[in-house]
Coordinates of C-alpha atoms in Angstrom, one line a residue:
M1 CA 51.9 79.5 134.4
Q2 CA 48.8 78.1 133.3
L3 CA 46.4 76.8 135.9
P4 CA 44.9 73.1 135.4
S5 CA 41.2 72.8 134.6
L6 CA 38.7 71.1 136.3
K7 CA 38.8 67.8 134.2
D8 CA 42.4 67.8 134.8
K9 CA 41.9 68.0 138.4
L10 CA 39.6 65.2 138.6
M11 CA 41.5 62.7 136.4
P12 CA 44.8 61.7 137.0
S13 CA 47.5 63.1 134.7
G14 CA 48.1 59.7 132.9
S15 CA 44.2 58.8 132.3
V16 CA 43.9 62.4 130.8
Q17 CA 46.6 62.0 128.3
Q18 CA 45.3 58.4 127.5
A19 CA 41.7 60.0 126.6
K20 CA 43.1 62.8 124.2
A21 CA 45.1 60.2 122.5
N22 CA 42.0 57.9 122.1
F23 CA 39.8 61.0 120.9
S24 CA 42.4 62.0 118.3
W25 CA 42.7 58.5 117.1
Q26 CA 39.1 58.2 116.4
S27 CA 38.9 61.4 114.5
L28 CA 41.5 60.2 112.3
T29 CA 40.1 57.1 111.8
Q30 CA 36.9 58.2 110.8
L31 CA 38.6 60.8 108.3
L32 CA 40.5 58.7 106.8
S33 CA 37.8 55.6 106.3
G34 CA 35.8 58.6 104.8
L35 CA 37.9 59.2 102.0
W36 CA 38.7 55.4 101.9
Q37 CA 35.0 55.3 101.0
R38 CA 34.8 58.2 98.5
L39 CA 37.5 56.4 96.6
Y40 CA 35.5 53.1 96.4
L41 CA 38.2 51.3 97.9
P42 CA 37.8 48.0 100.4
R43 CA 38.4 49.0 103.9
S44 CA 41.8 48.6 105.1
P45 CA 42.3 46.6 108.2
F46 CA 44.7 49.3 109.1
L47 CA 41.9 51.6 110.1
A48 CA 40.2 48.6 112.4
L49 CA 43.2 48.7 114.7
P50 CA 42.9 50.2 118.4
A51 CA 44.5 53.4 119.2
P52 CA 48.3 52.8 120.1
P53 CA 49.1 52.9 123.8
L54 CA 51.3 55.8 125.4
A55 CA 52.9 53.8 127.9
T56 CA 54.5 50.3 127.3
P57 CA 52.0 47.9 128.9
P58 CA 53.2 45.1 131.0
A59 CA 54.7 42.2 129.7
N60 CA 52.2 39.5 130.5
T61 CA 49.5 41.5 129.2
T62 CA 51.0 42.3 125.7
Q63 CA 51.7 38.2 125.5
R64 CA 47.8 37.6 126.2
R65 CA 46.9 40.3 123.4
A66 CA 49.1 38.5 121.0
K67 CA 47.3 35.3 121.6
K68 CA 44.1 36.7 121.0
E69 CA 44.5 38.7 117.9
M70 CA 45.1 37.3 114.5
P71 CA 48.3 37.9 112.5
R72 CA 48.1 40.8 109.8
T73 CA 49.1 38.6 107.3
R74 CA 46.3 36.2 108.0
R75 CA 43.7 38.7 108.4
L76 CA 44.6 40.4 105.1
H77 CA 44.0 36.8 103.1
H78 CA 41.0 36.0 105.4
S79 CA 39.5 39.4 104.1
R80 CA 40.4 38.8 100.5
D81 CA 39.0 35.3 100.6
R82 CA 35.6 36.8 100.6
S83 CA 33.4 37.3 97.3
S84 CA 32.7 40.7 95.9
A85 CA 29.2 41.0 97.6
G86 CA 30.7 39.7 101.0
T87 CA 33.2 42.4 101.0
R88 CA 30.8 45.1 100.4
D89 CA 28.7 43.9 103.1
K90 CA 31.5 44.1 105.4
R91 CA 32.7 47.5 104.0
R92 CA 28.9 48.7 104.8
R93 CA 29.0 47.0 108.4
H94 CA 32.2 48.8 109.5
D95 CA 31.3 52.1 107.6
T96 CA 28.0 52.1 110.0
A97 CA 30.1 50.9 113.0
D98 CA 32.4 53.9 112.4
H99 CA 29.5 56.6 112.3
S100 CA 28.0 55.3 115.6
P101 CA 29.2 57.3 118.8
P102 CA 32.5 56.4 120.1
L103 CA 32.9 54.0 123.0
A104 CA 34.6 55.2 126.0
E105 CA 36.1 51.9 126.8
A106 CA 39.2 50.2 125.3
P107 CA 39.6 49.6 121.4
S108 CA 37.3 47.0 119.8
P109 CA 38.2 43.2 120.4
P110 CA 39.9 41.6 117.2
R111 CA 37.7 40.4 114.2
I112 CA 38.5 36.9 114.6
T113 CA 36.2 36.4 117.5
N114 CA 33.1 37.6 115.2
T115 CA 34.5 35.6 112.1
H116 CA 31.2 32.9 112.3
H117 CA 28.5 35.7 112.9
T118 CA 29.8 37.8 110.3
R119 CA 29.9 35.0 107.8
S120 CA 26.1 34.0 108.4
A121 CA 24.9 37.4 108.2
A122 CA 26.8 38.2 105.2
K123 CA 25.2 34.8 103.6
R124 CA 21.5 36.0 104.6
R125 CA 22.1 39.5 103.3
R126 CA 23.3 38.2 100.3
H127 CA 20.3 36.1 99.7
E128 CA 18.4 38.8 100.6
L129 CA 19.8 41.3 97.8
D130 CA 19.7 38.2 95.3
A131 CA 15.9 37.6 95.7
K132 CA 15.2 41.6 95.3
K133 CA 17.3 41.6 92.3
A134 CA 15.2 38.6 90.6
Q135 CA 12.2 40.5 91.6
I136 CA 13.0 43.6 90.0
S137 CA 14.1 41.8 86.8
K138 CA 10.6 39.9 86.7
E139 CA 9.1 43.4 86.5
P140 CA 9.1 44.2 82.6
T141 CA 10.1 47.4 81.3
F142 CA 9.4 49.2 78.1
D143 CA 12.4 48.0 76.6
D144 CA 11.8 44.3 78.0
S145 CA 8.3 44.4 76.3
I146 CA 9.6 45.5 73.1
S147 CA 12.5 42.7 72.8
T148 CA 9.9 40.4 74.1
R149 CA 7.6 40.9 71.2
R150 CA 10.4 40.9 68.7
R151 CA 11.5 37.5 70.0
K152 CA 8.0 36.2 69.6
E153 CA 7.6 38.0 66.1
R154 CA 10.8 36.3 65.1
S155 CA 9.9 32.8 66.7
K156 CA 6.5 33.0 64.5
R157 CA 8.5 33.8 61.3
S158 CA 10.9 31.0 62.0
H159 CA 8.1 28.7 62.5
R160 CA 5.8 29.6 60.1
K161 CA 6.4 26.8 58.1
S162 CA 6.3 24.2 60.7
P163 CA 2.8 23.1 62.0
A164 CA 4.0 21.1 64.7
A165 CA 6.2 23.9 66.1
S166 CA 3.2 26.2 66.5
R167 CA 1.4 23.6 68.1
R168 CA 4.3 23.2 70.4
Q169 CA 4.0 27.1 71.2
H170 CA 0.3 26.9 72.0
K171 CA 0.7 23.8 74.1
Y172 CA 3.2 25.4 76.4
R173 CA 1.8 29.0 76.4
Y174 CA 0.7 29.0 80.0
R175 CA 3.5 26.9 81.5
D176 CA 4.6 27.8 84.8
E177 CA 8.2 29.3 84.4
T178 CA 9.3 28.8 87.9
S179 CA 8.4 24.9 88.2
H180 CA 11.5 22.6 87.3
S181 CA 9.4 19.7 86.5
S182 CA 7.3 21.5 83.9
S183 CA 10.7 22.6 82.3
R184 CA 12.1 19.2 82.0
R185 CA 8.7 17.7 80.8
R186 CA 8.8 20.6 78.3
H187 CA 11.9 19.5 76.9
R188 CA 11.2 16.1 76.8
D189 CA 7.6 16.3 75.0
R190 CA 9.8 19.0 72.6
A191 CA 12.4 16.2 72.0
K192 CA 9.8 13.7 71.0
D193 CA 7.8 16.0 69.0
E194 CA 10.8 16.9 66.9
R195 CA 11.8 13.0 66.7
D196 CA 8.4 12.5 65.4
S197 CA 8.2 15.3 63.1
G198 CA 11.7 14.2 61.6
R199 CA 10.6 10.4 61.0
N200 CA 7.4 12.0 59.3
N201 CA 9.5 13.9 57.2
R202 CA 11.7 10.9 56.2
Q203 CA 9.0 8.7 55.6
S204 CA 7.3 11.5 53.1
Q205 CA 10.8 11.9 51.4
A206 CA 11.1 8.2 51.1
K207 CA 7.6 7.8 49.6
T208 CA 8.0 10.9 47.1
A209 CA 11.4 10.7 46.4
K210 CA 12.7 9.2 42.7
P211 CA 14.7 6.5 42.6
V212 CA 18.6 7.3 41.6
I213 CA 19.3 5.9 38.5
Q214 CA 23.2 4.8 37.9
D215 CA 25.1 3.3 35.4
D216 CA 28.6 1.4 35.7
A217 CA 31.6 2.4 33.8
D218 CA 30.4 -0.1 30.9
G219 CA 27.2 1.9 30.5
H220 CA 25.1 -1.3 32.3
L221 CA 22.2 -0.2 34.4
I222 CA 22.9 -0.4 38.2
Y223 CA 19.7 -2.4 39.6
H224 CA 19.2 -4.4 42.6
T225 CA 16.5 -7.5 43.2
G226 CA 13.5 -6.2 44.1
D227 CA 13.7 -2.7 41.9
I228 CA 10.5 -1.9 39.7
L229 CA 11.0 -0.7 36.2
H230 CA 8.4 1.6 34.4
H231 CA 6.1 0.8 37.4
R232 CA 5.4 -2.4 36.2
Y233 CA 8.2 -4.9 35.8
K234 CA 9.6 -5.9 39.4
I235 CA 13.1 -7.3 38.8
M236 CA 13.6 -11.1 39.8
A237 CA 17.1 -12.2 38.8
T238 CA 19.7 -11.9 36.4
L239 CA 19.6 -14.4 33.4
G240 CA 22.6 -13.4 31.2
E241 CA 24.7 -10.7 30.3
G242 CA 26.4 -9.7 26.9
T243 CA 28.0 -6.9 24.9
F244 CA 24.6 -5.1 24.4
G245 CA 23.6 -5.3 28.1
R246 CA 21.8 -7.7 30.5
V247 CA 18.8 -10.0 30.5
V248 CA 16.8 -10.1 33.8
K249 CA 14.1 -12.1 34.9
V250 CA 10.9 -10.0 35.6
K251 CA 7.5 -10.0 37.2
D252 CA 4.4 -8.3 35.6
M253 CA 2.9 -6.6 38.4
E254 CA -0.3 -6.1 36.1
R255 CA -0.6 -9.7 34.7
D256 CA 1.2 -11.6 37.5
Y257 CA 3.4 -13.4 35.1
C258 CA 7.2 -13.8 34.8
M259 CA 8.8 -12.5 31.7
A260 CA 12.6 -11.8 30.3
L261 CA 13.5 -8.0 30.4
K262 CA 16.6 -7.2 27.9
I263 CA 18.1 -3.8 29.3
I264 CA 20.4 -2.2 26.8
K265 CA 23.2 -0.5 27.7
N266 CA 23.1 3.6 27.9
V267 CA 25.6 3.7 24.9
E268 CA 24.6 5.4 21.6
K269 CA 25.6 2.7 19.1
Y270 CA 23.8 -0.3 21.3
R271 CA 20.7 2.1 21.7
E272 CA 20.5 2.6 18.0
A273 CA 20.7 -1.1 17.3
A274 CA 17.8 -1.6 20.0
K275 CA 15.7 0.6 18.0
L276 CA 16.4 -1.3 14.8
E277 CA 15.7 -4.6 16.6
I278 CA 12.3 -3.3 17.8
N279 CA 11.5 -2.3 14.4
A280 CA 12.4 -5.9 13.2
L281 CA 10.5 -7.2 16.0
E282 CA 7.4 -5.3 15.2
K283 CA 7.4 -6.2 11.4
I284 CA 8.0 -9.8 12.4
A285 CA 5.0 -9.6 14.9
Q286 CA 3.0 -8.0 12.0
K287 CA 3.6 -10.9 9.7
D288 CA 3.7 -13.5 12.4
P289 CA 1.4 -12.9 15.1
H290 CA 0.9 -16.1 16.6
C291 CA 4.8 -16.9 16.5
D292 CA 4.2 -19.9 14.1
H293 CA 7.7 -19.1 12.5
L294 CA 9.9 -19.6 16.2
C295 CA 10.8 -15.9 16.3
V296 CA 11.1 -14.7 19.8
K297 CA 7.8 -12.9 20.9
M298 CA 8.6 -9.1 21.9
I299 CA 5.7 -8.2 24.6
D300 CA 6.6 -4.8 25.3
W301 CA 9.4 -1.9 24.9
F302 CA 10.2 1.1 26.6
D303 CA 12.8 3.7 27.2
Y304 CA 14.2 3.8 31.0
H305 CA 16.5 6.7 31.6
G306 CA 18.5 6.1 28.1
H307 CA 18.4 2.4 28.6
M308 CA 16.2 0.7 25.9
C309 CA 14.2 -2.0 27.6
I310 CA 12.5 -4.9 25.5
V311 CA 10.1 -7.6 27.4
F312 CA 10.0 -11.0 25.8
E313 CA 8.4 -14.0 26.6
M314 CA 9.9 -16.3 29.2
L315 CA 12.2 -18.9 27.7
G316 CA 14.6 -21.5 28.8
L317 CA 18.6 -21.9 28.4
S318 CA 20.1 -21.5 25.2
V319 CA 21.6 -24.3 23.4
F320 CA 25.1 -23.3 24.0
D321 CA 24.5 -23.0 27.5
F322 CA 22.7 -26.0 28.0
L323 CA 26.0 -27.7 26.2
R324 CA 28.4 -26.1 28.5
E325 CA 26.5 -27.0 31.6
N326 CA 26.7 -30.7 30.3
N327 CA 30.3 -30.8 29.9
Y328 CA 30.1 -30.0 26.1
E329 CA 28.5 -33.5 25.7
P330 CA 27.0 -33.5 22.0
Y331 CA 23.4 -33.6 21.2
P332 CA 21.9 -36.8 20.1
L333 CA 21.5 -36.9 16.3
D334 CA 17.6 -37.1 16.5
Q335 CA 17.5 -33.7 18.7
V336 CA 20.2 -32.3 16.2
R337 CA 17.8 -33.3 13.4
H338 CA 14.8 -31.5 15.2
M339 CA 16.8 -28.3 16.1
A340 CA 18.2 -27.9 12.6
Y341 CA 15.0 -28.0 11.2
Q342 CA 13.4 -25.5 13.3
L343 CA 16.2 -23.3 12.7
C344 CA 16.1 -23.6 9.0
Y345 CA 12.5 -22.9 9.1
S346 CA 12.6 -20.0 11.1
V347 CA 15.6 -18.1 9.2
K348 CA 13.9 -19.2 5.9
F349 CA 11.1 -17.0 7.1
L350 CA 13.4 -14.1 7.3
H351 CA 14.9 -14.6 4.2
D352 CA 11.5 -14.9 2.4
N353 CA 10.8 -11.2 3.8
R354 CA 14.1 -9.8 2.6
L355 CA 15.7 -9.8 6.1
T356 CA 18.9 -11.2 7.0
H357 CA 19.8 -11.8 10.9
T358 CA 23.7 -11.7 10.4
D359 CA 24.3 -13.0 14.2
L360 CA 23.3 -16.8 14.1
K361 CA 25.1 -18.6 16.9
P362 CA 24.2 -21.3 19.5
E363 CA 23.9 -18.5 22.1
N364 CA 20.8 -17.0 20.1
I365 CA 18.8 -20.3 20.1
L366 CA 17.2 -20.7 23.3
F367 CA 15.1 -23.8 24.2
V368 CA 11.3 -23.2 25.1
D369 CA 12.0 -25.5 28.2
S370 CA 15.0 -26.6 29.2
D371 CA 14.2 -29.3 31.7
Y372 CA 16.2 -32.5 31.5
T373 CA 16.7 -36.0 32.6
S374 CA 19.8 -37.6 33.5
H375 CA 21.4 -40.8 32.9
Y376 CA 24.7 -42.4 33.5
N377 CA 27.1 -43.1 30.6
H378 CA 29.5 -45.8 31.2
K379 CA 31.7 -44.6 28.2
I380 CA 32.7 -41.6 29.9
N381 CA 32.1 -42.4 33.5
R382 CA 29.7 -39.5 34.4
E383 CA 26.2 -38.4 34.1
V384 CA 24.7 -36.9 31.2
R385 CA 21.7 -34.7 30.8
R386 CA 19.3 -35.0 27.9
V387 CA 16.8 -32.0 27.4
K388 CA 13.0 -33.1 27.5
N389 CA 11.9 -30.9 24.9
T390 CA 13.9 -29.7 22.0
D391 CA 11.5 -26.9 20.7
V392 CA 13.6 -23.7 20.5
R393 CA 13.0 -19.9 19.6
L394 CA 15.2 -17.6 17.6
I395 CA 16.4 -14.4 19.3
D396 CA 18.6 -11.1 19.2
F397 CA 17.6 -9.2 16.3
G398 CA 19.7 -6.2 16.9
S399 CA 21.9 -6.9 14.1
A400 CA 19.2 -7.9 11.6
T401 CA 19.4 -5.9 8.2
F402 CA 16.7 -5.5 5.4
D403 CA 17.9 -5.7 1.9
H404 CA 17.5 -2.2 1.4
E405 CA 19.3 -0.8 4.3
H406 CA 22.9 -0.3 4.8
H407 CA 25.3 -3.4 5.2
S408 CA 28.2 -3.2 7.4
T409 CA 31.4 -4.5 6.5
I410 CA 31.9 -7.0 9.1
V411 CA 29.0 -9.0 10.8
S412 CA 28.3 -12.1 12.4
T413 CA 30.3 -13.6 15.4
R414 CA 33.9 -14.8 14.5
H415 CA 33.6 -18.4 14.4
Y416 CA 30.3 -18.3 12.4
R417 CA 31.7 -15.9 9.9
A418 CA 31.2 -16.5 6.4
P419 CA 34.1 -16.1 4.1
E420 CA 32.5 -13.3 1.8
V421 CA 32.4 -11.4 4.8
I422 CA 36.0 -11.9 5.7
L423 CA 37.0 -11.1 2.2
E424 CA 34.7 -8.2 2.1
L425 CA 33.1 -9.0 -1.0
G426 CA 29.7 -8.2 0.1
W427 CA 27.0 -10.6 1.9
S428 CA 23.5 -11.5 1.9
Q429 CA 21.1 -13.9 3.2
P430 CA 23.6 -16.9 2.4
C431 CA 26.0 -15.7 5.3
D432 CA 23.1 -16.7 7.6
V433 CA 23.3 -20.5 5.9
W434 CA 26.8 -20.5 6.5
S435 CA 26.6 -19.7 10.1
I436 CA 23.5 -22.4 10.3
G437 CA 26.3 -24.8 8.9
C438 CA 29.0 -24.3 11.5
I439 CA 26.2 -24.5 14.3
L440 CA 25.0 -28.0 13.2
F441 CA 28.5 -29.1 13.2
E442 CA 28.9 -27.9 16.7
L443 CA 25.6 -29.3 18.1
Y444 CA 26.9 -32.8 16.6
L445 CA 30.2 -32.7 17.8
G446 CA 30.2 -30.4 20.9
I447 CA 33.1 -28.4 19.5
T448 CA 33.6 -25.4 17.4
L449 CA 34.4 -26.0 13.6
F450 CA 36.7 -22.7 13.4
Q451 CA 37.9 -21.9 16.9
T452 CA 40.3 -19.1 15.9
H453 CA 40.8 -15.1 16.4
D454 CA 42.6 -14.2 13.3
N455 CA 41.2 -13.9 9.8
R456 CA 44.2 -15.4 8.2
E457 CA 44.2 -18.5 10.5
H458 CA 40.4 -18.5 10.0
L459 CA 41.0 -18.8 6.0
A460 CA 43.8 -21.2 6.6
M461 CA 41.4 -23.2 8.8
M462 CA 38.9 -23.2 5.9
E463 CA 41.0 -24.7 3.3
R464 CA 42.1 -27.4 5.7
I465 CA 38.9 -28.5 6.2
L466 CA 36.7 -27.6 3.3
G467 CA 39.6 -27.2 0.6
Q468 CA 41.1 -24.4 -1.3
I469 CA 39.4 -21.3 -2.0
P470 CA 38.1 -20.4 -5.2
Y471 CA 40.6 -18.3 -7.2
R472 CA 37.8 -16.0 -8.5
M473 CA 37.1 -14.8 -4.6
A474 CA 40.9 -14.6 -4.0
R475 CA 41.5 -12.3 -7.0
K476 CA 38.3 -10.1 -6.3
T477 CA 39.3 -9.4 -2.7
K478 CA 41.2 -6.3 -1.7
T479 CA 42.5 -7.8 1.6
K480 CA 45.9 -8.8 1.6
Y481 CA 45.8 -12.3 2.5
F482 CA 46.3 -13.8 -0.8
Y483 CA 49.5 -13.8 -3.2
H484 CA 48.5 -14.7 -6.6
G485 CA 45.5 -16.1 -5.9
K486 CA 46.8 -18.6 -3.2
L487 CA 46.5 -17.9 0.3
D488 CA 49.7 -16.3 2.0
W489 CA 50.1 -18.7 4.8
D490 CA 53.2 -20.4 6.3
E491 CA 52.3 -24.0 7.0
K492 CA 56.0 -24.6 9.1
S493 CA 55.1 -21.7 11.6
S494 CA 53.5 -22.4 15.1
A495 CA 50.3 -21.3 13.9
G496 CA 50.5 -23.4 10.6
R497 CA 51.4 -26.4 12.7
Y498 CA 48.2 -25.7 15.2
V499 CA 46.0 -25.7 12.1
R500 CA 47.6 -28.7 10.8
D501 CA 47.3 -30.8 14.1
H502 CA 43.7 -29.6 15.0
C503 CA 42.3 -29.4 11.7
K504 CA 41.1 -32.0 9.3
P505 CA 38.7 -32.6 6.5
L506 CA 35.3 -32.3 7.2
F507 CA 33.9 -36.1 6.6
L508 CA 36.7 -37.1 8.8
C509 CA 34.9 -35.7 11.8
Q510 CA 31.8 -38.1 11.5
L511 CA 31.3 -40.2 14.3
S512 CA 29.7 -42.7 12.5
D513 CA 29.4 -44.2 8.8
S514 CA 25.6 -44.7 9.0
E515 CA 23.3 -43.1 6.5
D516 CA 22.0 -40.7 9.0
H517 CA 25.3 -39.1 9.9
C518 CA 26.4 -39.0 6.2
E519 CA 23.5 -37.3 5.3
L520 CA 23.9 -34.5 8.2
F521 CA 27.6 -33.8 6.7
S522 CA 26.2 -33.8 3.4
L523 CA 24.0 -31.0 4.6
I524 CA 26.6 -29.2 6.4
K525 CA 29.1 -29.2 3.2
K526 CA 26.3 -27.9 1.3
M527 CA 25.7 -25.3 3.7
L528 CA 29.6 -24.2 3.9
E529 CA 30.3 -23.5 0.2
Y530 CA 32.7 -21.0 -0.3
E531 CA 30.7 -19.5 -3.3
P532 CA 27.5 -17.6 -1.6
S533 CA 25.5 -18.2 -5.2
S534 CA 26.5 -22.1 -4.9
R535 CA 25.5 -22.4 -1.2
I536 CA 22.2 -24.3 -0.5
T537 CA 19.3 -22.3 0.1
L538 CA 17.1 -22.7 3.3
G539 CA 14.1 -23.7 1.1
E540 CA 16.2 -26.7 -0.3
A541 CA 17.7 -27.4 2.9
L542 CA 14.3 -28.3 4.5
H543 CA 14.0 -30.8 1.5
H544 CA 17.2 -32.3 2.5
P545 CA 17.0 -36.3 2.9
F546 CA 18.7 -35.6 6.2
F547 CA 15.2 -34.4 7.5
D548 CA 13.0 -37.0 5.7
R549 CA 13.3 -39.0 9.2
L550 CA 12.0 -36.2 11.3
P551 CA 8.6 -37.4 13.1
P552 CA 5.7 -35.7 11.9
H553 CA 4.7 -34.0 15.2
H554 CA 8.1 -32.1 15.1
R555 CA 7.6 -30.8 11.6
V556 CA 6.3 -26.8 11.9
G557 CA 4.5 -26.8 8.4
E558 CA 4.5 -28.4 5.3
V559 CA 6.9 -26.5 3.3
S560 CA 6.0 -28.1 0.1
N561 CA 2.2 -27.1 0.3
K562 CA 2.8 -23.7 1.3
Q563 CA 3.5 -20.6 -0.9
P564 CA 6.7 -18.9 -0.3
L565 CA 6.2 -15.3 0.7
S566 CA 8.8 -13.9 -1.8
S567 CA 7.1 -15.2 -4.9
G568 CA 5.0 -12.8 -7.0
S569 CA 4.7 -9.2 -7.1
S570 CA 2.3 -9.4 -3.9
S571 CA 5.2 -10.8 -1.9
R572 CA 7.5 -8.0 -2.7
E573 CA 4.6 -5.6 -1.4
R574 CA 4.5 -7.5 1.6
S575 CA 8.1 -7.5 1.9
H576 CA 8.4 -4.0 1.7
S577 CA 5.6 -3.7 4.4
L578 CA 7.8 -5.8 6.6
S579 CA 10.7 -4.0 6.1
R580 CA 9.2 -0.5 6.7

């Protein structure tokens, strides 16, 4: 029989068993906590439980302990609700507590009683650890110095072309990195510098950038009011538009004077026609430098990105535009006389120098000054305009052709086209005389003499107004408008009825039987002769009785005392020099 030891004798049997149980439980928990720590696992709440009692405690003691302890599920949830740093701090705290000498009294109280103090301590330790990490990170290492140097080199390379960026780099070289106010100030100043540099770049680009030259679908130059062409001519307004291009009002920045600029379409055929017009105007200017023969004066010309531009003196409205704005009220007879005389005198100058205009019409005859006065006409019950000054200028030499140059088959605008052009029999200076006769009729009555767009109908109107076309011309033409020398025309058709109702013999169109009116129609009839060889010349027209009543101050020059330019051998040399 084994004898009890002294320790067993001094202690009661129940307390001895309780102490052995506590010792063995503490050893077991220490062993498990060490293994748990080596496996890098969070500390299990199971290891923090007190040793299980051997005997069943009283009922009232068990109830009080249940009230104080937190349920297992809540403790697990509470421990997982912390951050990773807090979990490491708790594990470190429990590990130090496990390695401390064991206590003799009962197990440690539940963790819920120390939750507040544990959290505050964990926060304090977490802040201390963060401060140490920040201090360690501030200390530069070898790798950090290399990466910093490389970043600076890349920054220099990227900002090498920007002086503003280098100024910003030196400006904030000694900035305090821990100062939040200086950081905000740095970003604000940097944004301001970037805005200023961007604005300066845009302004410099706007100053150095060339204007964008664009054309529309038809080849017209797209421009705006205020644009400056050729570094000299500032566009003020648009004056007119035609098939060739547009005419704009410009201001000469050098002379501070308004002029007319003709901008030709960027189309090959119109560009070549403009070159021919420039050549003709230069030859005319050589023979008539002071514009004594009433041809428009060319001041300058240049090529603007494929658009031929010709600068002219500023003139007024055309005789057609003035007529249209006056509700097609015809011009008074004395004004018709003066304009007809100037037109014949100007075109005669071209004919004397072997040049044919080929495009005479009211649109190409411009007033020097189109100011007018208004008065009320009781017969028509409306106001009528009367131009003050009937001085005119001849324009548009784009189709002008010298005698030795190639002659196109079709020339002149439809309503002013001579019969030899329609029948393709060849043409020369007499086709201009036919056009002048049609213009005089339109100025006198305010309506077009041949209002048509068809060749056969045009010939039918001629026969209705002027009589039958000569048999020689009908037989000579290669066109199919005639049958056995007569015009192939059905007078009973709708077109035939229109011609019969709207056209009548020429002398029936007179507004009066007075001598002046009869003389005018006599001149028109001679200008509208079918045969070009029988048609009156402009030199003969200037001596017609219709111009005898022209006031002396309206006569440009005494034709009778002036030697024609085309007479003699010397005139041929001058004509040749004008054409080439």
